[in-house]
Amino acid sequence: MKNIKIETTLEVYDSVSELPVAIQKVINKAHEARKKAYAPYSHFNVGAAILLDNGEIIEGNNQENAAFPSGLCAERVAAFYAGSKFPKMAFKALAITAGSIKNVNETPIPPCGACRQSLAEYEVNQKTPIEVYFMGEKGKVVKATSVKSLLPLIFDSSYL
Ligand code: THU
């Protein structure tokens, strides 16, 4: 028997202003998207924005449904739209902001497991890391240098 140790290092910034201007722009787009979320059931609004290799920024937000599982997370709305509009265009960075209408959320909210898996597909295919930035509505920003660092032991097409 041997042990496998899996470690991840995340960068934590006290505020958005510590990040490069290009990333601040992506985060601002995620905030804009969050304000347009359709989340009448959870009242938890999530905005996502993806910076593509061609400089375009694609936004998405969570879209809920009365049949609850039919809804979709902000990250996948953005990723699938980016993938459909610009097939094979690399994702450079993803920004996520999230908050409840009940209080001002200052806790960085990471992407859920299903979104990590979906994002991993793009990262594996493009062979370059996607930076992931996540935050609440304001306050600290956490940066992961890749999706893989948020989802070790990725299941990908090489196993099929
Ligand atoms: N949600 C996201 O949009 N992204 C995540 O990574 C986690 C959860 C949404 C789904 C649902 O509309 C609401 O947040 C509460 O789970």
PDB file of C-alpha atoms and ligand atoms in Angstrom:
ATOM      1  CA  MET A   1       0.000   0.000   0.000  1.00  0.00           C
ATOM      2  CA  LYS A   2       1.120   3.536  -0.639  1.00  0.00           C
ATOM      3  CA  ASN A   3      -0.520   6.896  -0.125  1.00  0.00           C
ATOM      4  CA  ILE A   4      -1.183   9.454  -2.808  1.00  0.00           C
ATOM      5  CA  LYS A   5      -1.250  13.000  -1.452  1.00  0.00           C
ATOM      6  CA  ILE A   6      -3.163  15.568  -3.478  1.00  0.00           C
ATOM      7  CA  GLU A   7      -2.489  19.219  -2.702  1.00  0.00           C
ATOM      8  CA  THR A   8      -3.924  22.409  -4.111  1.00  0.00           C
ATOM      9  CA  THR A   9      -2.679  25.935  -3.594  1.00  0.00           C
ATOM     10  CA  LEU A  10      -5.164  28.759  -4.032  1.00  0.00           C
ATOM     11  CA  GLU A  11      -4.317  32.448  -4.147  1.00  0.00           C
ATOM     12  CA  VAL A  12      -6.479  34.709  -1.981  1.00  0.00           C
ATOM     13  CA  TYR A  13      -6.730  38.416  -2.784  1.00  0.00           C
ATOM     14  CA  ASP A  14      -8.236  40.875  -0.307  1.00  0.00           C
ATOM     15  CA  SER A  15      -9.973  42.767  -3.068  1.00  0.00           C
ATOM     16  CA  VAL A  16     -10.544  42.834  -6.793  1.00  0.00           C
ATOM     17  CA  SER A  17      -8.258  45.865  -7.074  1.00  0.00           C
ATOM     18  CA  GLU A  18      -5.215  43.625  -6.403  1.00  0.00           C
ATOM     19  CA  LEU A  19      -5.812  41.766  -9.663  1.00  0.00           C
ATOM     20  CA  PRO A  20      -4.735  42.778 -13.188  1.00  0.00           C
ATOM     21  CA  VAL A  21      -7.123  45.186 -14.919  1.00  0.00           C
ATOM     22  CA  ALA A  22      -7.966  42.607 -17.601  1.00  0.00           C
ATOM     23  CA  ILE A  23      -9.180  40.206 -14.895  1.00  0.00           C
ATOM     24  CA  GLN A  24     -11.075  42.960 -13.076  1.00  0.00           C
ATOM     25  CA  LYS A  25     -12.978  43.481 -16.318  1.00  0.00           C
ATOM     26  CA  VAL A  26     -13.951  39.799 -16.451  1.00  0.00           C
ATOM     27  CA  ILE A  27     -15.055  39.909 -12.805  1.00  0.00           C
ATOM     28  CA  ASN A  28     -17.142  43.012 -13.485  1.00  0.00           C
ATOM     29  CA  LYS A  29     -18.891  41.161 -16.305  1.00  0.00           C
ATOM     30  CA  ALA A  30     -19.640  38.315 -13.887  1.00  0.00           C
ATOM     31  CA  HIS A  31     -21.190  40.832 -11.476  1.00  0.00           C
ATOM     32  CA  GLU A  32     -23.323  42.252 -14.288  1.00  0.00           C
ATOM     33  CA  ALA A  33     -24.432  38.751 -15.254  1.00  0.00           C
ATOM     34  CA  ARG A  34     -25.287  37.892 -11.637  1.00  0.00           C
ATOM     35  CA  LYS A  35     -27.696  40.809 -11.471  1.00  0.00           C
ATOM     36  CA  LYS A  36     -29.640  39.232 -14.356  1.00  0.00           C
ATOM     37  CA  ALA A  37     -29.770  35.701 -12.861  1.00  0.00           C
ATOM     38  CA  TYR A  38     -33.095  33.884 -12.933  1.00  0.00           C
ATOM     39  CA  ALA A  39     -33.188  32.338  -9.466  1.00  0.00           C
ATOM     40  CA  PRO A  40     -36.750  32.709  -8.127  1.00  0.00           C
ATOM     41  CA  TYR A  41     -36.542  29.464  -6.108  1.00  0.00           C
ATOM     42  CA  SER A  42     -33.158  29.575  -4.381  1.00  0.00           C
ATOM     43  CA  HIS A  43     -32.824  33.356  -4.386  1.00  0.00           C
ATOM     44  CA  PHE A  44     -29.131  32.632  -4.830  1.00  0.00           C
ATOM     45  CA  ASN A  45     -27.786  34.564  -7.768  1.00  0.00           C
ATOM     46  CA  VAL A  46     -24.654  33.486  -9.563  1.00  0.00           C
ATOM     47  CA  GLY A  47     -22.850  35.256 -12.388  1.00  0.00           C
ATOM     48  CA  ALA A  48     -20.063  33.859 -14.525  1.00  0.00           C
ATOM     49  CA  ALA A  49     -17.872  35.379 -17.216  1.00  0.00           C
ATOM     50  CA  ILE A  50     -15.351  33.618 -19.419  1.00  0.00           C
ATOM     51  CA  LEU A  51     -12.436  35.396 -21.070  1.00  0.00           C
ATOM     52  CA  LEU A  52     -11.712  33.706 -24.392  1.00  0.00           C
ATOM     53  CA  ASP A  53      -8.432  33.581 -26.255  1.00  0.00           C
ATOM     54  CA  ASN A  54      -9.798  36.054 -28.825  1.00  0.00           C
ATOM     55  CA  GLY A  55     -10.527  38.607 -26.068  1.00  0.00           C
ATOM     56  CA  GLU A  56     -14.300  38.088 -26.072  1.00  0.00           C
ATOM     57  CA  ILE A  57     -15.968  37.814 -22.682  1.00  0.00           C
ATOM     58  CA  ILE A  58     -18.952  35.465 -22.525  1.00  0.00           C
ATOM     59  CA  GLU A  59     -21.385  35.846 -19.633  1.00  0.00           C
ATOM     60  CA  GLY A  60     -23.823  33.474 -18.009  1.00  0.00           C
ATOM     61  CA  ASN A  61     -25.989  33.285 -14.919  1.00  0.00           C
ATOM     62  CA  ASN A  62     -27.991  30.602 -13.184  1.00  0.00           C
ATOM     63  CA  GLN A  63     -31.280  29.749 -14.838  1.00  0.00           C
ATOM     64  CA  GLU A  64     -33.679  27.956 -12.534  1.00  0.00           C
ATOM     65  CA  ASN A  65     -36.839  26.046 -13.348  1.00  0.00           C
ATOM     66  CA  ALA A  66     -40.044  25.037 -11.564  1.00  0.00           C
ATOM     67  CA  ALA A  67     -38.906  21.466 -12.255  1.00  0.00           C
ATOM     68  CA  PHE A  68     -35.802  22.078 -10.140  1.00  0.00           C
ATOM     69  CA  PRO A  69     -33.240  19.753 -11.811  1.00  0.00           C
ATOM     70  CA  SER A  70     -34.012  21.314 -15.184  1.00  0.00           C
ATOM     71  CA  GLY A  71     -32.220  24.514 -14.202  1.00  0.00           C
ATOM     72  CA  LEU A  72     -28.543  25.151 -14.882  1.00  0.00           C
ATOM     73  CA  CYS A  73     -25.643  26.799 -13.052  1.00  0.00           C
ATOM     74  CA  ALA A  74     -24.143  30.084 -14.228  1.00  0.00           C
ATOM     75  CA  GLU A  75     -20.775  28.533 -15.066  1.00  0.00           C
ATOM     76  CA  ARG A  76     -22.256  25.947 -17.406  1.00  0.00           C
ATOM     77  CA  VAL A  77     -24.583  28.475 -19.038  1.00  0.00           C
ATOM     78  CA  ALA A  78     -21.489  30.571 -19.846  1.00  0.00           C
ATOM     79  CA  ALA A  79     -19.249  27.644 -20.820  1.00  0.00           C
ATOM     80  CA  PHE A  80     -21.798  25.986 -23.099  1.00  0.00           C
ATOM     81  CA  TYR A  81     -22.639  29.275 -24.776  1.00  0.00           C
ATOM     82  CA  ALA A  82     -18.930  30.021 -25.290  1.00  0.00           C
ATOM     83  CA  GLY A  83     -18.414  26.510 -26.643  1.00  0.00           C
ATOM     84  CA  SER A  84     -21.351  26.847 -29.019  1.00  0.00           C
ATOM     85  CA  LYS A  85     -20.549  30.350 -30.263  1.00  0.00           C
ATOM     86  CA  PHE A  86     -16.769  29.934 -30.505  1.00  0.00           C
ATOM     87  CA  PRO A  87     -16.051  26.223 -30.924  1.00  0.00           C
ATOM     88  CA  LYS A  88     -12.467  25.264 -30.048  1.00  0.00           C
ATOM     89  CA  MET A  89     -11.659  28.792 -28.789  1.00  0.00           C
ATOM     90  CA  ALA A  90      -9.570  28.427 -25.625  1.00  0.00           C
ATOM     91  CA  PHE A  91     -10.943  29.707 -22.310  1.00  0.00           C
ATOM     92  CA  LYS A  92      -8.288  31.816 -20.592  1.00  0.00           C
ATOM     93  CA  ALA A  93     -10.105  32.720 -17.395  1.00  0.00           C
ATOM     94  CA  LEU A  94     -13.427  32.238 -15.672  1.00  0.00           C
ATOM     95  CA  ALA A  95     -14.810  34.615 -13.041  1.00  0.00           C
ATOM     96  CA  ILE A  96     -17.654  33.665 -10.699  1.00  0.00           C
ATOM     97  CA  THR A  97     -19.562  35.892  -8.298  1.00  0.00           C
ATOM     98  CA  ALA A  98     -22.436  34.729  -6.127  1.00  0.00           C
ATOM     99  CA  GLY A  99     -24.800  35.990  -3.498  1.00  0.00           C
ATOM    100  CA  SER A 100     -28.158  35.504  -1.887  1.00  0.00           C
ATOM    101  CA  ILE A 101     -30.851  38.166  -1.968  1.00  0.00           C
ATOM    102  CA  LYS A 102     -31.161  37.630   1.816  1.00  0.00           C
ATOM    103  CA  ASN A 103     -27.773  39.144   2.734  1.00  0.00           C
ATOM    104  CA  VAL A 104     -24.664  40.635   1.180  1.00  0.00           C
ATOM    105  CA  ASN A 105     -22.374  37.707   0.633  1.00  0.00           C
ATOM    106  CA  GLU A 106     -18.672  38.283   1.126  1.00  0.00           C
ATOM    107  CA  THR A 107     -17.707  34.593   1.072  1.00  0.00           C
ATOM    108  CA  PRO A 108     -15.971  33.403  -2.106  1.00  0.00           C
ATOM    109  CA  ILE A 109     -18.238  30.772  -3.680  1.00  0.00           C
ATOM    110  CA  PRO A 110     -16.449  28.030  -5.630  1.00  0.00           C
ATOM    111  CA  PRO A 111     -18.041  26.277  -8.629  1.00  0.00           C
ATOM    112  CA  CYS A 112     -20.030  23.122  -7.866  1.00  0.00           C
ATOM    113  CA  GLY A 113     -18.688  19.699  -8.743  1.00  0.00           C
ATOM    114  CA  ALA A 114     -20.779  19.315 -11.888  1.00  0.00           C
ATOM    115  CA  CYS A 115     -19.508  22.660 -13.196  1.00  0.00           C
ATOM    116  CA  ARG A 116     -15.911  21.669 -12.423  1.00  0.00           C
ATOM    117  CA  GLN A 117     -16.379  18.486 -14.417  1.00  0.00           C
ATOM    118  CA  SER A 118     -17.922  20.379 -17.349  1.00  0.00           C
ATOM    119  CA  LEU A 119     -15.153  22.984 -17.300  1.00  0.00           C
ATOM    120  CA  ALA A 120     -12.514  20.253 -17.112  1.00  0.00           C
ATOM    121  CA  GLU A 121     -13.648  18.958 -20.509  1.00  0.00           C
ATOM    122  CA  TYR A 122     -12.691  22.297 -22.091  1.00  0.00           C
ATOM    123  CA  GLU A 123      -9.416  22.530 -20.180  1.00  0.00           C
ATOM    124  CA  VAL A 124      -8.343  19.009 -21.121  1.00  0.00           C
ATOM    125  CA  ASN A 125      -9.232  19.606 -24.786  1.00  0.00           C
ATOM    126  CA  GLN A 126      -7.478  22.955 -25.111  1.00  0.00           C
ATOM    127  CA  LYS A 127      -4.374  21.681 -23.253  1.00  0.00           C
ATOM    128  CA  THR A 128      -3.871  25.002 -21.460  1.00  0.00           C
ATOM    129  CA  PRO A 129      -5.059  25.861 -17.954  1.00  0.00           C
ATOM    130  CA  ILE A 130      -8.154  27.949 -17.321  1.00  0.00           C
ATOM    131  CA  GLU A 131      -7.695  30.385 -14.437  1.00  0.00           C
ATOM    132  CA  VAL A 132     -10.715  30.371 -12.125  1.00  0.00           C
ATOM    133  CA  TYR A 133     -11.517  33.405  -9.951  1.00  0.00           C
ATOM    134  CA  PHE A 134     -14.378  33.223  -7.473  1.00  0.00           C
ATOM    135  CA  MET A 135     -15.849  35.581  -4.929  1.00  0.00           C
ATOM    136  CA  GLY A 136     -19.059  36.642  -3.209  1.00  0.00           C
ATOM    137  CA  GLU A 137     -20.717  39.908  -4.124  1.00  0.00           C
ATOM    138  CA  LYS A 138     -17.749  41.814  -2.740  1.00  0.00           C
ATOM    139  CA  GLY A 139     -14.620  41.233  -0.697  1.00  0.00           C
ATOM    140  CA  LYS A 140     -11.995  38.561  -1.131  1.00  0.00           C
ATOM    141  CA  VAL A 141     -11.280  36.880  -4.445  1.00  0.00           C
ATOM    142  CA  VAL A 142      -9.866  33.368  -4.658  1.00  0.00           C
ATOM    143  CA  LYS A 143      -7.837  32.334  -7.680  1.00  0.00           C
ATOM    144  CA  ALA A 144      -7.235  28.761  -8.806  1.00  0.00           C
ATOM    145  CA  THR A 145      -4.638  28.519 -11.544  1.00  0.00           C
ATOM    146  CA  SER A 146      -6.534  25.739 -13.314  1.00  0.00           C
ATOM    147  CA  VAL A 147      -9.744  23.728 -13.208  1.00  0.00           C
ATOM    148  CA  LYS A 148      -7.622  20.660 -12.543  1.00  0.00           C
ATOM    149  CA  SER A 149      -6.432  22.209  -9.284  1.00  0.00           C
ATOM    150  CA  LEU A 150     -10.091  22.380  -8.189  1.00  0.00           C
ATOM    151  CA  LEU A 151     -10.901  18.894  -9.442  1.00  0.00           C
ATOM    152  CA  PRO A 152      -8.100  16.421  -8.961  1.00  0.00           C
ATOM    153  CA  LEU A 153      -8.559  12.977 -10.526  1.00  0.00           C
ATOM    154  CA  ILE A 154     -10.559  14.436 -13.400  1.00  0.00           C
ATOM    155  CA  PHE A 155     -12.576  11.934 -15.372  1.00  0.00           C
ATOM    156  CA  ASP A 156     -11.883  12.619 -19.038  1.00  0.00           C
ATOM    157  CA  SER A 157     -12.302  11.026 -22.442  1.00  0.00           C
ATOM    158  CA  SER A 158      -8.967   9.196 -22.181  1.00  0.00           C
ATOM    159  CA  TYR A 159     -10.716   6.690 -19.890  1.00  0.00           C
ATOM    160  CA  LEU A 160     -13.412   5.837 -22.442  1.00  0.00           C
TER     161      LEU A 160
HETATM  162  N1  THU B   1     -25.344  27.543  -8.720  1.00  0.00           N
HETATM  163  C1  THU B   1     -24.571  28.025  -9.719  1.00  0.00           C
HETATM  164  O1  THU B   1     -25.027  28.775 -10.588  1.00  0.00           O
HETATM  165  N2  THU B   1     -23.272  27.645  -9.755  1.00  0.00           N
HETATM  166  C2  THU B   1     -22.698  26.804  -8.852  1.00  0.00           C
HETATM  167  O2  THU B   1     -21.540  26.433  -9.032  1.00  0.00           O
HETATM  168  C3  THU B   1     -23.424  26.374  -7.685  1.00  0.00           C
HETATM  169  C4  THU B   1     -24.877  26.671  -7.673  1.00  0.00           C
HETATM  170  C5  THU B   1     -26.762  27.908  -8.706  1.00  0.00           C
HETATM  171  C6  THU B   1     -27.693  26.766  -8.998  1.00  0.00           C
HETATM  172  C7  THU B   1     -28.964  27.236  -8.340  1.00  0.00           C
HETATM  173  O3  THU B   1     -29.667  28.059  -9.256  1.00  0.00           O
HETATM  174  C8  THU B   1     -28.485  28.091  -7.178  1.00  0.00           C
HETATM  175  O4  THU B   1     -27.119  28.397  -7.445  1.00  0.00           O
HETATM  176  C9  THU B   1     -28.572  27.411  -5.821  1.00  0.00           C
HETATM  177  O5  THU B   1     -27.941  26.170  -5.840  1.00  0.00           O
END
